[in-house]
């Protein structure tokens, strides 16, 4: 239960991917403040794993002004909500063409809890079957590569992989593997 009470809320901007709202709130001491919140639908992130390595995708990320490698991830169009496992299967196939024989839920994380209400649902995909990707227009420059686990760790250390969701998902994978080893 929160000691903060929302007094008012208004949408100040929206498009098909997100809405930004401004909330006036009251603190426990009675003082008031304003908070900006980015409303975005939850997304799924998939770790496609085989042969002690991962399938990654790379695309241009406009907000940071560079190409970035990460695990396949995304949300449904037009801010629609959907079942996380179905979304994970959709994103994996769409971005890589891979189909998962086994999809294991590793956990759910806050994507950016200081600014957004969005969550990321993390899945491990194994027993992979190749196929053709079916990318959205925004993903037309997307590339795909397989990297060994050692290469993945090297890319993280060097800052080539800097996507926070990808690095956090890898941590969930390590915890999952640790639990299996016990």
mmCIF file of C-alpha atoms in Angstrom:
data_model
loop_
_atom_site.group_PDB
_atom_site.id
_atom_site.type_symbol
_atom_site.label_atom_id
_atom_site.label_comp_id
_atom_site.label_asym_id
_atom_site.label_seq_id
_atom_site.Cartn_x
_atom_site.Cartn_y
_atom_site.Cartn_z
ATOM 1 C CA UNK A 1 0.000 0.000 0.000
ATOM 2 C CA UNK A 2 1.320 3.420 -0.921
ATOM 3 C CA UNK A 3 1.456 6.446 1.320
ATOM 4 C CA UNK A 4 1.398 8.576 -1.830
ATOM 5 C CA UNK A 5 -2.027 9.539 -3.156
ATOM 6 C CA UNK A 6 -2.698 10.559 -6.741
ATOM 7 C CA UNK A 7 -4.713 13.767 -6.774
ATOM 8 C CA UNK A 8 -5.079 14.205 -10.534
ATOM 9 C CA UNK A 9 -3.770 12.765 -13.787
ATOM 10 C CA UNK A 10 -3.745 13.983 -17.375
ATOM 11 C CA UNK A 11 -2.300 12.623 -20.609
ATOM 12 C CA UNK A 12 0.100 15.179 -22.075
ATOM 13 C CA UNK A 13 1.205 13.151 -25.127
ATOM 14 C CA UNK A 14 0.380 9.865 -26.799
ATOM 15 C CA UNK A 15 1.075 7.872 -29.948
ATOM 16 C CA UNK A 16 0.594 4.241 -30.951
ATOM 17 C CA UNK A 17 3.524 3.051 -28.785
ATOM 18 C CA UNK A 18 3.130 5.042 -25.576
ATOM 19 C CA UNK A 19 1.376 7.733 -23.582
ATOM 20 C CA UNK A 20 2.966 10.236 -21.241
ATOM 21 C CA UNK A 21 0.904 11.414 -18.331
ATOM 22 C CA UNK A 22 1.447 13.973 -15.620
ATOM 23 C CA UNK A 23 0.212 13.044 -12.176
ATOM 24 C CA UNK A 24 -0.196 15.414 -9.275
ATOM 25 C CA UNK A 25 0.273 13.502 -6.027
ATOM 26 C CA UNK A 26 0.185 14.064 -2.305
ATOM 27 C CA UNK A 27 2.994 12.849 -0.040
ATOM 28 C CA UNK A 28 2.408 11.371 3.449
ATOM 29 C CA UNK A 29 3.229 14.770 5.005
ATOM 30 C CA UNK A 30 0.505 16.460 2.918
ATOM 31 C CA UNK A 31 2.861 18.261 0.535
ATOM 32 C CA UNK A 32 2.217 17.891 -3.173
ATOM 33 C CA UNK A 33 4.360 17.099 -6.164
ATOM 34 C CA UNK A 34 4.193 16.298 -9.866
ATOM 35 C CA UNK A 35 5.371 13.100 -11.507
ATOM 36 C CA UNK A 36 5.730 12.291 -15.232
ATOM 37 C CA UNK A 37 4.917 8.686 -16.124
ATOM 38 C CA UNK A 38 5.488 6.913 -19.423
ATOM 39 C CA UNK A 39 2.655 4.421 -19.966
ATOM 40 C CA UNK A 40 3.858 1.600 -22.202
ATOM 41 C CA UNK A 41 2.575 -1.936 -22.594
ATOM 42 C CA UNK A 42 4.588 -4.749 -21.076
ATOM 43 C CA UNK A 43 7.012 -6.468 -23.406
ATOM 44 C CA UNK A 44 8.577 -9.886 -23.718
ATOM 45 C CA UNK A 45 12.281 -10.600 -24.001
ATOM 46 C CA UNK A 46 13.447 -13.992 -25.241
ATOM 47 C CA UNK A 47 16.843 -15.597 -24.686
ATOM 48 C CA UNK A 48 17.267 -17.982 -27.654
ATOM 49 C CA UNK A 49 19.810 -20.484 -26.317
ATOM 50 C CA UNK A 50 21.552 -23.424 -27.974
ATOM 51 C CA UNK A 51 25.067 -24.889 -28.187
ATOM 52 C CA UNK A 52 26.156 -22.799 -25.180
ATOM 53 C CA UNK A 53 25.427 -19.570 -27.022
ATOM 54 C CA UNK A 54 22.728 -17.097 -27.912
ATOM 55 C CA UNK A 55 20.971 -15.717 -30.953
ATOM 56 C CA UNK A 56 21.057 -11.909 -30.804
ATOM 57 C CA UNK A 57 19.543 -9.191 -32.950
ATOM 58 C CA UNK A 58 20.979 -5.791 -33.775
ATOM 59 C CA UNK A 59 19.136 -2.708 -34.934
ATOM 60 C CA UNK A 60 19.374 1.054 -34.895
ATOM 61 C CA UNK A 61 17.944 2.485 -31.668
ATOM 62 C CA UNK A 62 16.854 6.016 -32.375
ATOM 63 C CA UNK A 63 16.744 7.366 -28.771
ATOM 64 C CA UNK A 64 20.415 6.505 -28.174
ATOM 65 C CA UNK A 65 21.548 7.236 -31.731
ATOM 66 C CA UNK A 66 23.337 3.954 -32.397
ATOM 67 C CA UNK A 67 22.961 0.350 -33.443
ATOM 68 C CA UNK A 68 22.564 -2.023 -30.522
ATOM 69 C CA UNK A 69 22.791 -5.783 -29.976
ATOM 70 C CA UNK A 70 20.238 -7.384 -27.670
ATOM 71 C CA UNK A 71 18.070 -10.408 -27.120
ATOM 72 C CA UNK A 72 14.865 -10.385 -29.230
ATOM 73 C CA UNK A 73 12.203 -8.323 -27.488
ATOM 74 C CA UNK A 74 9.079 -6.325 -28.132
ATOM 75 C CA UNK A 75 5.455 -5.589 -27.431
ATOM 76 C CA UNK A 76 2.229 -5.869 -29.367
ATOM 77 C CA UNK A 77 1.308 -3.077 -31.805
ATOM 78 C CA UNK A 78 -0.931 -0.182 -30.797
ATOM 79 C CA UNK A 79 -0.307 -0.615 -27.050
ATOM 80 C CA UNK A 80 -2.333 -3.821 -26.996
ATOM 81 C CA UNK A 81 -1.984 -6.194 -24.068
ATOM 82 C CA UNK A 82 -1.397 -9.896 -24.537
ATOM 83 C CA UNK A 83 -0.326 -13.069 -22.799
ATOM 84 C CA UNK A 84 3.426 -12.854 -22.120
ATOM 85 C CA UNK A 85 4.229 -16.357 -23.456
ATOM 86 C CA UNK A 86 2.361 -15.731 -26.716
ATOM 87 C CA UNK A 87 4.154 -12.420 -27.092
ATOM 88 C CA UNK A 88 7.526 -14.091 -26.464
ATOM 89 C CA UNK A 89 6.870 -16.699 -29.155
ATOM 90 C CA UNK A 90 5.718 -13.969 -31.560
ATOM 91 C CA UNK A 91 8.782 -11.756 -30.999
ATOM 92 C CA UNK A 92 11.209 -14.663 -31.328
ATOM 93 C CA UNK A 93 9.715 -15.790 -34.641
ATOM 94 C CA UNK A 94 9.239 -12.258 -35.962
ATOM 95 C CA UNK A 95 12.774 -11.053 -35.270
ATOM 96 C CA UNK A 96 14.822 -14.242 -35.789
ATOM 97 C CA UNK A 97 12.598 -16.759 -37.569
ATOM 98 C CA UNK A 98 13.300 -19.201 -34.730
ATOM 99 C CA UNK A 99 10.551 -21.262 -33.110
ATOM 100 C CA UNK A 100 10.999 -22.514 -29.552
ATOM 101 C CA UNK A 101 10.104 -26.095 -28.723
ATOM 102 C CA UNK A 102 10.449 -25.164 -25.045
ATOM 103 C CA UNK A 103 9.797 -21.746 -23.545
ATOM 104 C CA UNK A 104 10.663 -21.302 -19.852
ATOM 105 C CA UNK A 105 9.583 -18.212 -17.933
ATOM 106 C CA UNK A 106 12.565 -16.794 -15.999
ATOM 107 C CA UNK A 107 10.871 -13.828 -14.363
ATOM 108 C CA UNK A 108 9.399 -10.358 -14.685
ATOM 109 C CA UNK A 109 11.314 -7.113 -14.211
ATOM 110 C CA UNK A 110 10.444 -3.416 -14.123
ATOM 111 C CA UNK A 111 11.733 -1.935 -17.367
ATOM 112 C CA UNK A 112 12.401 1.542 -15.971
ATOM 113 C CA UNK A 113 10.583 1.920 -12.681
ATOM 114 C CA UNK A 114 11.656 5.532 -12.179
ATOM 115 C CA UNK A 115 9.816 6.737 -15.279
ATOM 116 C CA UNK A 116 7.551 3.992 -16.619
ATOM 117 C CA UNK A 117 4.967 1.417 -15.544
ATOM 118 C CA UNK A 118 6.242 -1.076 -18.153
ATOM 119 C CA UNK A 119 7.386 -4.598 -17.225
ATOM 120 C CA UNK A 120 9.558 -7.032 -19.159
ATOM 121 C CA UNK A 121 8.634 -10.714 -19.111
ATOM 122 C CA UNK A 122 11.793 -12.790 -19.616
ATOM 123 C CA UNK A 123 11.777 -16.227 -21.251
ATOM 124 C CA UNK A 124 14.399 -18.817 -22.120
ATOM 125 C CA UNK A 125 13.821 -20.394 -25.539
ATOM 126 C CA UNK A 126 15.353 -23.821 -26.245
ATOM 127 C CA UNK A 127 14.786 -26.690 -28.690
ATOM 128 C CA UNK A 128 14.982 -24.101 -31.474
ATOM 129 C CA UNK A 129 13.797 -24.668 -35.025
ATOM 130 C CA UNK A 130 14.961 -22.237 -37.737
ATOM 131 C CA UNK A 131 12.603 -20.357 -40.026
ATOM 132 C CA UNK A 132 12.259 -17.048 -41.842
ATOM 133 C CA UNK A 133 11.881 -13.835 -39.827
ATOM 134 C CA UNK A 134 8.821 -11.664 -40.418
ATOM 135 C CA UNK A 135 10.010 -8.269 -39.250
ATOM 136 C CA UNK A 136 7.982 -5.094 -38.867
ATOM 137 C CA UNK A 137 8.846 -2.026 -41.015
ATOM 138 C CA UNK A 138 10.698 -0.469 -38.052
ATOM 139 C CA UNK A 139 12.916 -3.573 -37.946
ATOM 140 C CA UNK A 140 13.950 -3.545 -41.598
ATOM 141 C CA UNK A 141 17.604 -2.862 -40.724
ATOM 142 C CA UNK A 142 17.725 -5.645 -38.127
ATOM 143 C CA UNK A 143 20.618 -8.088 -38.209
ATOM 144 C CA UNK A 144 20.920 -11.407 -36.462
ATOM 145 C CA UNK A 145 23.936 -13.332 -35.162
ATOM 146 C CA UNK A 146 24.796 -16.306 -33.002
ATOM 147 C CA UNK A 147 27.404 -15.666 -30.310
ATOM 148 C CA UNK A 148 28.980 -18.045 -27.839
ATOM 149 C CA UNK A 149 28.401 -17.421 -24.151
ATOM 150 C CA UNK A 150 32.021 -16.251 -23.821
ATOM 151 C CA UNK A 151 31.595 -13.816 -26.714
ATOM 152 C CA UNK A 152 28.354 -12.534 -25.160
ATOM 153 C CA UNK A 153 30.131 -11.802 -21.857
ATOM 154 C CA UNK A 154 32.956 -10.072 -23.727
ATOM 155 C CA UNK A 155 30.454 -7.887 -25.622
ATOM 156 C CA UNK A 156 28.794 -6.900 -22.326
ATOM 157 C CA UNK A 157 32.149 -6.073 -20.702
ATOM 158 C CA UNK A 158 33.152 -3.955 -23.717
ATOM 159 C CA UNK A 159 29.852 -2.051 -23.717
ATOM 160 C CA UNK A 160 28.853 -3.373 -27.136
ATOM 161 C CA UNK A 161 25.830 -4.954 -25.467
ATOM 162 C CA UNK A 162 24.487 -2.159 -23.274
ATOM 163 C CA UNK A 163 20.762 -2.908 -23.324
ATOM 164 C CA UNK A 164 19.745 -3.058 -19.674
ATOM 165 C CA UNK A 165 16.964 -5.579 -20.298
ATOM 166 C CA UNK A 166 19.352 -7.951 -22.068
ATOM 167 C CA UNK A 167 21.937 -7.770 -19.286
ATOM 168 C CA UNK A 168 19.264 -8.179 -16.589
ATOM 169 C CA UNK A 169 17.744 -11.135 -18.471
ATOM 170 C CA UNK A 170 21.160 -12.787 -18.576
ATOM 171 C CA UNK A 171 21.310 -12.450 -14.782
ATOM 172 C CA UNK A 172 17.926 -14.217 -14.524
ATOM 173 C CA UNK A 173 19.310 -16.978 -16.762
ATOM 174 C CA UNK A 174 22.344 -17.401 -14.479
ATOM 175 C CA UNK A 175 20.074 -17.638 -11.417
ATOM 176 C CA UNK A 176 17.895 -20.179 -13.252
ATOM 177 C CA UNK A 177 20.935 -22.290 -14.158
ATOM 178 C CA UNK A 178 22.229 -22.041 -10.597
ATOM 179 C CA UNK A 179 18.897 -23.395 -9.330
ATOM 180 C CA UNK A 180 19.078 -26.300 -11.779
ATOM 181 C CA UNK A 181 22.587 -27.195 -10.610
ATOM 182 C CA UNK A 182 21.501 -27.687 -6.982
#
